[in-house]
Amino acid sequence: MGPVAIQRSEGRRSDPVQAVAALADELAARGAAGRALAIVLGSGLGAVSERLTERRVISGSELEHLPRSRVHGHAGEIVLGELAGVPVLVQSGRVHLYEGRDPFEVTRLTRAFARLGVRTLLLTNAAGGIAPTMEPGTFLCLSDHLNLQGQSPLFRGEGARSCPYDAELGADLERAARELRIPLERGIYAGMLGPAYETPAEIRLLASLGAHAVGMSTVAEASAARAAGLRVAALSCIANRAAGLSAEVLSHEDVLSVMRRSAEKLTRLLERVVPGWARAS
Ligand code: HPA
C-alpha cells in the first residue's frame, strides 16, 4: 500500500472518537499522561521544543494513530519535557485540512491531549499580517477567529461556545510581551482552507470583516479543545504582510525563514508565562 492509500484509510473509515482514545493510549504508554500544559508549534517554530529540559521525543512514526503531515517545516513529533521548570507536552508540526485531512483527523491529537490530562493548550501558527501594525516578526494573540474553512471539528450536539480563546491567558501573554518588549497585539485570525495564499481581493474582504491576520490552521484545534474543556490561547507569529499589502511575492520558504527568527522570541515569551499557567491549572 502506498502513502496515499495509507492516508485515505486513516480516519475516514475509523470512528473518530475511538481514534482519539487509541492515540491517547499510545501516548500514555510512552509517558505523555499527566501534564497540564500542551503547546502546538506551527510552521518553522520547532526550535522552541529544543529549549526543553528533561527532553524526550516521541517520533510520529511510533504512533500508529497519529495523522502525519507531509508539509516541509512540520516535524510531526511529540516532545515531552520541562519549559521553565514546568512539565509540558509539545506538538511540533500539525496536519492541515488542505492536505486532504478531515476536521476530526486535524483535531485528533488536540482531543487526545484532553484525555491525557492537559488543562491548558497554547496553539501557535505562522500567519500573514492584515492589520497595518501586523508586520513580519510581530505577534497576534487571538481574541477570536473567523472559521472560513467551511468545516467544523465539533460533533453534532457538542455545541460551540461563543469564543474558544481564554481572555485571562491572553492578558498574561500581553503582559509578558510588554515586559519583554516583544511586539504583540490582540485581534482576530481568519482561518482559510488553503493551500494557496490568498488573493489581494480576498485580503481586502478579510480586512473588511475585521481580521487582523490570516492563516490555514488553528481554528479547528481551538474549537475542539474548548469543546473538550481545555483553556485555550493562540498566538500567530506574523511571517509576512498578507497578499497585496506589500510588493513581495510569498513563498513557503520565506515564511519558514521569518518563523525561525520568531521562534527565539516565542521561547522567551513562553518561558515568562508558563510558570503562572502551571500554578493556575
Ligand atoms: N496567508 C495564509 N497563511 C499564511 C500566510 C498568509 O499570508 N503567511 C503564513 N501563513
GROMACS .gro file of C-alpha atoms and ligand atoms in nm:
model
  291
    1MET     CA    1   0.000   0.000   0.000
    2GLY     CA    2   0.148   0.341  -0.098
    3PRO     CA    3   0.142   0.653   0.120
    4VAL     CA    4  -0.172   0.794  -0.045
    5ALA     CA    5  -0.368   0.478   0.028
    6ILE     CA    6  -0.250   0.488   0.389
    7GLN     CA    7  -0.365   0.847   0.422
    8ARG     CA    8  -0.709   0.762   0.281
    9SER     CA    9  -0.759   0.469   0.515
   10GLU     CA   10  -0.669   0.673   0.827
   11GLY     CA   11  -0.967   0.835   0.989
   12ARG     CA   12  -1.220   0.803   0.708
   13ARG     CA   13  -1.320   0.451   0.795
   14SER     CA   14  -1.223   0.457   1.163
   15ASP     CA   15  -1.454   0.605   1.423
   16PRO     CA   16  -1.314   0.949   1.525
   17VAL     CA   17  -1.387   0.902   1.896
   18GLN     CA   18  -1.216   0.562   1.903
   19ALA     CA   19  -0.923   0.705   1.709
   20VAL     CA   20  -0.876   0.975   1.976
   21ALA     CA   21  -0.879   0.711   2.251
   22ALA     CA   22  -0.635   0.489   2.061
   23LEU     CA   23  -0.393   0.779   2.008
   24ALA     CA   24  -0.420   0.885   2.374
   25ASP     CA   25  -0.343   0.525   2.479
   26GLU     CA   26  -0.037   0.515   2.254
   27LEU     CA   27   0.088   0.841   2.403
   28ALA     CA   28   0.011   0.738   2.763
   29ALA     CA   29   0.213   0.419   2.707
   30ARG     CA   30   0.508   0.648   2.622
   31GLY     CA   31   0.480   0.857   2.938
   32ALA     CA   32   0.278   1.151   2.799
   33ALA     CA   33  -0.006   1.147   3.056
   34GLY     CA   34  -0.045   1.385   3.348
   35ARG     CA   35   0.099   1.708   3.201
   36ALA     CA   36  -0.132   2.006   3.246
   37LEU     CA   37   0.005   2.216   2.963
   38ALA     CA   38   0.036   2.141   2.590
   39ILE     CA   39   0.192   2.364   2.324
   40VAL     CA   40   0.141   2.322   1.950
   41LEU     CA   41   0.422   2.465   1.736
   42GLY     CA   42   0.336   2.596   1.390
   43SER     CA   43   0.548   2.602   1.073
   44GLY     CA   44   0.913   2.683   1.134
   45LEU     CA   45   0.870   2.715   1.513
   46GLY     CA   46   1.009   2.371   1.603
   47ALA     CA   47   1.319   2.528   1.764
   48VAL     CA   48   1.106   2.616   2.070
   49SER     CA   49   1.098   2.248   2.162
   50GLU     CA   50   1.480   2.237   2.164
   51ARG     CA   51   1.473   2.460   2.473
   52LEU     CA   52   1.300   2.194   2.683
   53THR     CA   53   1.495   2.027   2.961
   54GLU     CA   54   1.437   1.662   3.057
   55ARG     CA   55   1.358   1.633   2.687
   56ARG     CA   56   1.218   1.313   2.536
   57VAL     CA   57   1.100   1.287   2.176
   58ILE     CA   58   0.817   1.061   2.063
   59SER     CA   59   0.855   1.035   1.687
   60GLY     CA   60   0.534   1.048   1.484
   61SER     CA   61   0.637   0.723   1.315
   62GLU     CA   62   0.597   0.543   1.651
   63LEU     CA   63   0.231   0.641   1.674
   64GLU     CA   64   0.004   0.436   1.453
   65HIS     CA   65  -0.297   0.661   1.517
   66LEU     CA   66  -0.128   0.999   1.466
   67PRO     CA   67  -0.219   1.160   1.132
   68ARG     CA   68   0.112   1.291   0.996
   69SER     CA   69   0.190   1.596   0.786
   70ARG     CA   70   0.384   1.596   0.463
   71VAL     CA   71   0.438   1.973   0.472
   72HIS     CA   72   0.800   2.087   0.486
   73GLY     CA   73   0.874   2.258   0.822
   74HIS     CA   74   0.637   2.037   1.021
   75ALA     CA   75   0.840   1.783   1.217
   76GLY     CA   76   0.550   1.561   1.322
   77GLU     CA   77   0.676   1.468   1.667
   78ILE     CA   78   0.567   1.498   2.026
   79VAL     CA   79   0.826   1.624   2.271
   80LEU     CA   80   0.795   1.570   2.646
   81GLY     CA   81   0.997   1.793   2.871
   82GLU     CA   82   1.006   2.092   3.100
   83LEU     CA   83   0.986   2.457   2.998
   84ALA     CA   84   1.097   2.697   3.272
   85GLY     CA   85   1.059   2.403   3.512
   86VAL     CA   86   0.701   2.326   3.405
   87PRO     CA   87   0.621   1.980   3.262
   88VAL     CA   88   0.482   2.024   2.910
   89LEU     CA   89   0.375   1.827   2.608
   90VAL     CA   90   0.488   1.989   2.284
   91GLN     CA   91   0.341   1.902   1.946
   92SER     CA   92   0.587   2.001   1.677
   93GLY     CA   93   0.403   2.005   1.344
   94ARG     CA   94   0.037   1.957   1.267
   95VAL     CA   95  -0.182   1.827   0.986
   96HIS     CA   96  -0.399   2.064   0.783
   97LEU     CA   97  -0.732   2.036   0.608
   98TYR     CA   98  -0.559   2.133   0.282
   99GLU     CA   99  -0.361   1.808   0.297
  100GLY     CA  100  -0.688   1.628   0.237
  101ARG     CA  101  -0.747   1.555   0.604
  102ASP     CA  102  -1.088   1.579   0.764
  103PRO     CA  103  -1.152   1.804   1.066
  104PHE     CA  104  -1.152   1.504   1.303
  105GLU     CA  105  -0.805   1.400   1.188
  106VAL     CA  106  -0.685   1.759   1.221
  107THR     CA  107  -0.807   1.769   1.582
  108ARG     CA  108  -0.740   1.408   1.688
  109LEU     CA  109  -0.424   1.495   1.879
  110THR     CA  110  -0.589   1.801   2.037
  111ARG     CA  111  -0.866   1.583   2.175
  112ALA     CA  112  -0.614   1.317   2.281
  113PHE     CA  113  -0.438   1.584   2.489
  114ALA     CA  114  -0.760   1.639   2.684
  115ARG     CA  115  -0.781   1.265   2.759
  116LEU     CA  116  -0.418   1.268   2.878
  117GLY     CA  117  -0.495   1.531   3.143
  118VAL     CA  118  -0.396   1.851   2.962
  119ARG     CA  119  -0.593   2.150   3.100
  120THR     CA  120  -0.439   2.440   2.910
  121LEU     CA  121  -0.347   2.448   2.541
  122LEU     CA  122  -0.138   2.707   2.358
  123LEU     CA  123  -0.166   2.695   1.979
  124THR     CA  124   0.087   2.876   1.761
  125ASN     CA  125   0.093   2.932   1.387
  126ALA     CA  126   0.256   3.127   1.106
  127ALA     CA  127   0.025   3.390   0.962
  128GLY     CA  128   0.003   3.677   0.718
  129GLY     CA  129  -0.046   4.024   0.868
  130ILE     CA  130  -0.354   4.219   0.758
  131ALA     CA  131  -0.383   4.499   1.017
  132PRO     CA  132  -0.129   4.778   0.949
  133THR     CA  133   0.069   4.703   1.268
  134MET     CA  134   0.097   4.332   1.189
  135GLU     CA  135   0.445   4.341   1.039
  136PRO     CA  136   0.671   4.034   0.996
  137GLY     CA  137   0.820   3.939   1.333
  138THR     CA  138   0.524   4.069   1.538
  139PHE     CA  139   0.271   3.851   1.722
  140LEU     CA  140  -0.109   3.839   1.726
  141CYS     CA  141  -0.271   3.691   2.035
  142LEU     CA  142  -0.609   3.565   1.917
  143SER     CA  143  -0.911   3.724   2.084
  144ASP     CA  144  -1.141   3.540   1.839
  145HIS     CA  145  -1.139   3.385   1.494
  146LEU     CA  146  -1.331   3.360   1.168
  147ASN     CA  147  -1.361   2.996   1.064
  148LEU     CA  148  -1.367   3.031   0.685
  149GLN     CA  149  -1.254   2.672   0.624
  150GLY     CA  150  -1.607   2.554   0.552
  151GLN     CA  151  -1.584   2.267   0.801
  152SER     CA  152  -1.632   2.220   1.173
  153PRO     CA  153  -1.441   1.984   1.403
  154LEU     CA  154  -1.729   1.960   1.651
  155PHE     CA  155  -1.951   1.657   1.685
  156ARG     CA  156  -2.325   1.702   1.638
  157GLY     CA  157  -2.476   1.823   1.965
  158GLU     CA  158  -2.137   1.919   2.106
  159GLY     CA  159  -2.217   2.287   2.058
  160ALA     CA  160  -1.958   2.560   2.013
  161ARG     CA  161  -1.920   2.809   2.295
  162SER     CA  162  -1.915   3.170   2.193
  163CYS     CA  163  -1.538   3.213   2.166
  164PRO     CA  164  -1.274   2.946   2.229
  165TYR     CA  165  -0.997   3.179   2.350
  166ASP     CA  166  -0.944   3.239   2.720
  167ALA     CA  167  -0.925   3.612   2.797
  168GLU     CA  168  -0.705   3.564   3.107
  169LEU     CA  169  -0.444   3.361   2.920
  170GLY     CA  170  -0.444   3.631   2.653
  171ALA     CA  171  -0.391   3.900   2.916
  172ASP     CA  172  -0.097   3.700   3.058
  173LEU     CA  173   0.064   3.681   2.713
  174GLU     CA  174   0.006   4.052   2.657
  175ARG     CA  175   0.166   4.142   2.991
  176ALA     CA  176   0.467   3.915   2.933
  177ALA     CA  177   0.520   4.058   2.584
  178ARG     CA  178   0.508   4.413   2.722
  179GLU     CA  179   0.766   4.327   2.989
  180LEU     CA  180   0.994   4.164   2.732
  181ARG     CA  181   0.935   4.440   2.472
  182ILE     CA  182   0.810   4.189   2.218
  183PRO     CA  183   0.550   4.343   1.982
  184LEU     CA  184   0.219   4.166   2.041
  185GLU     CA  185  -0.144   4.271   1.989
  186ARG     CA  186  -0.481   4.110   2.047
  187GLY     CA  187  -0.708   4.053   1.748
  188ILE     CA  188  -0.893   3.828   1.507
  189TYR     CA  189  -0.745   3.546   1.299
  190ALA     CA  190  -0.909   3.439   0.974
  191GLY     CA  191  -0.870   3.064   0.922
  192MET     CA  192  -0.869   2.979   0.550
  193LEU     CA  193  -0.866   2.637   0.385
  194GLY     CA  194  -0.557   2.700   0.167
  195PRO     CA  195  -0.326   2.559   0.041
  196ALA     CA  196  -0.275   2.866  -0.180
  197TYR     CA  197  -0.211   3.201  -0.020
  198GLU     CA  198  -0.496   3.446  -0.065
  199THR     CA  199  -0.551   3.691  -0.348
  200PRO     CA  200  -0.528   4.067  -0.276
  201ALA     CA  201  -0.908   4.088  -0.323
  202GLU     CA  202  -0.960   3.815  -0.061
  203ILE     CA  203  -0.735   4.003   0.180
  204ARG     CA  204  -0.941   4.322   0.128
  205LEU     CA  205  -1.253   4.117   0.208
  206LEU     CA  206  -1.093   3.972   0.523
  207ALA     CA  207  -0.986   4.321   0.633
  208SER     CA  208  -1.344   4.443   0.590
  209LEU     CA  209  -1.460   4.152   0.809
  210GLY     CA  210  -1.230   4.269   1.087
  211ALA     CA  211  -0.949   4.012   1.050
  212HIS     CA  212  -0.605   4.118   1.176
  213ALA     CA  213  -0.416   3.814   1.042
  214VAL     CA  214  -0.475   3.517   0.814
  215GLY     CA  215  -0.360   3.155   0.814
  216MET     CA  216  -0.462   2.798   0.740
  217SER     CA  217  -0.470   2.629   1.078
  218THR     CA  218  -0.564   2.674   1.445
  219VAL     CA  219  -0.941   2.741   1.422
  220ALA     CA  220  -1.041   2.373   1.424
  221GLU     CA  221  -0.800   2.283   1.703
  222ALA     CA  222  -0.912   2.579   1.916
  223SER     CA  223  -1.282   2.490   1.883
  224ALA     CA  224  -1.224   2.119   1.950
  225ALA     CA  225  -1.002   2.192   2.250
  226ARG     CA  226  -1.258   2.427   2.403
  227ALA     CA  227  -1.536   2.174   2.342
  228ALA     CA  228  -1.319   1.919   2.525
  229GLY     CA  229  -1.300   2.156   2.824
  230LEU     CA  230  -0.949   2.297   2.780
  231ARG     CA  231  -0.847   2.659   2.837
  232VAL     CA  232  -0.713   2.779   2.504
  233ALA     CA  233  -0.472   3.052   2.398
  234ALA     CA  234  -0.338   3.104   2.047
  235LEU     CA  235  -0.054   3.309   1.904
  236SER     CA  236   0.005   3.393   1.541
  237CYS     CA  237   0.363   3.473   1.450
  238ILE     CA  238   0.340   3.713   1.161
  239ALA     CA  239   0.562   3.588   0.878
  240ASN     CA  240   0.470   3.832   0.602
  241ARG     CA  241   0.232   4.107   0.503
  242ALA     CA  242  -0.074   3.940   0.351
  243ALA     CA  243  -0.122   3.938  -0.028
  244GLY     CA  244  -0.148   4.278  -0.192
  245LEU     CA  245  -0.018   4.463   0.115
  246SER     CA  246   0.347   4.460   0.010
  247ALA     CA  247   0.534   4.420  -0.317
  248GLU     CA  248   0.696   4.094  -0.214
  249VAL     CA  249   0.578   3.761  -0.363
  250LEU     CA  250   0.521   3.499  -0.094
  251SER     CA  251   0.682   3.158  -0.077
  252HIS     CA  252   0.666   2.890   0.192
  253GLU     CA  253   1.047   2.914   0.228
  254ASP     CA  254   1.026   3.290   0.308
  255VAL     CA  255   0.762   3.215   0.570
  256LEU     CA  256   0.984   2.948   0.730
  257SER     CA  257   1.287   3.176   0.749
  258VAL     CA  258   1.095   3.453   0.933
  259MET     CA  259   0.940   3.191   1.162
  260ARG     CA  260   1.278   3.053   1.260
  261ARG     CA  261   1.373   3.402   1.377
  262SER     CA  262   1.042   3.439   1.565
  263ALA     CA  263   1.099   3.110   1.748
  264GLU     CA  264   1.354   3.271   1.978
  265LYS     CA  265   1.111   3.548   2.082
  266LEU     CA  266   0.832   3.295   2.125
  267THR     CA  267   1.051   3.086   2.355
  268ARG     CA  268   1.123   3.387   2.579
  269LEU     CA  269   0.753   3.473   2.589
  270LEU     CA  270   0.654   3.120   2.684
  271GLU     CA  271   0.924   3.088   2.949
  272ARG     CA  272   0.775   3.400   3.108
  273VAL     CA  273   0.409   3.285   3.111
  274VAL     CA  274   0.409   2.910   3.170
  275PRO     CA  275   0.507   2.907   3.540
  276GLY     CA  276   0.193   3.114   3.615
  277TRP     CA  277  -0.023   2.890   3.398
  278ALA     CA  278   0.108   2.581   3.576
  279ARG     CA  279   0.015   2.731   3.914
  280ALA     CA  280  -0.337   2.816   3.790
  281SER     CA  281  -0.417   2.474   3.640
  282HPA     N1  282  -0.175   3.357   0.427
  282HPA     C1  283  -0.213   3.238   0.476
  282HPA     N2  284  -0.135   3.164   0.552
  282HPA     C2  285  -0.014   3.211   0.583
  282HPA     C3  286   0.033   3.334   0.537
  282HPA     C4  287  -0.053   3.412   0.454
  282HPA     O1  288  -0.020   3.523   0.408
  282HPA     N3  289   0.158   3.350   0.587
  282HPA     C5  290   0.186   3.240   0.662
  282HPA     N4  291   0.082   3.156   0.660
   0.00000   0.00000   0.00000
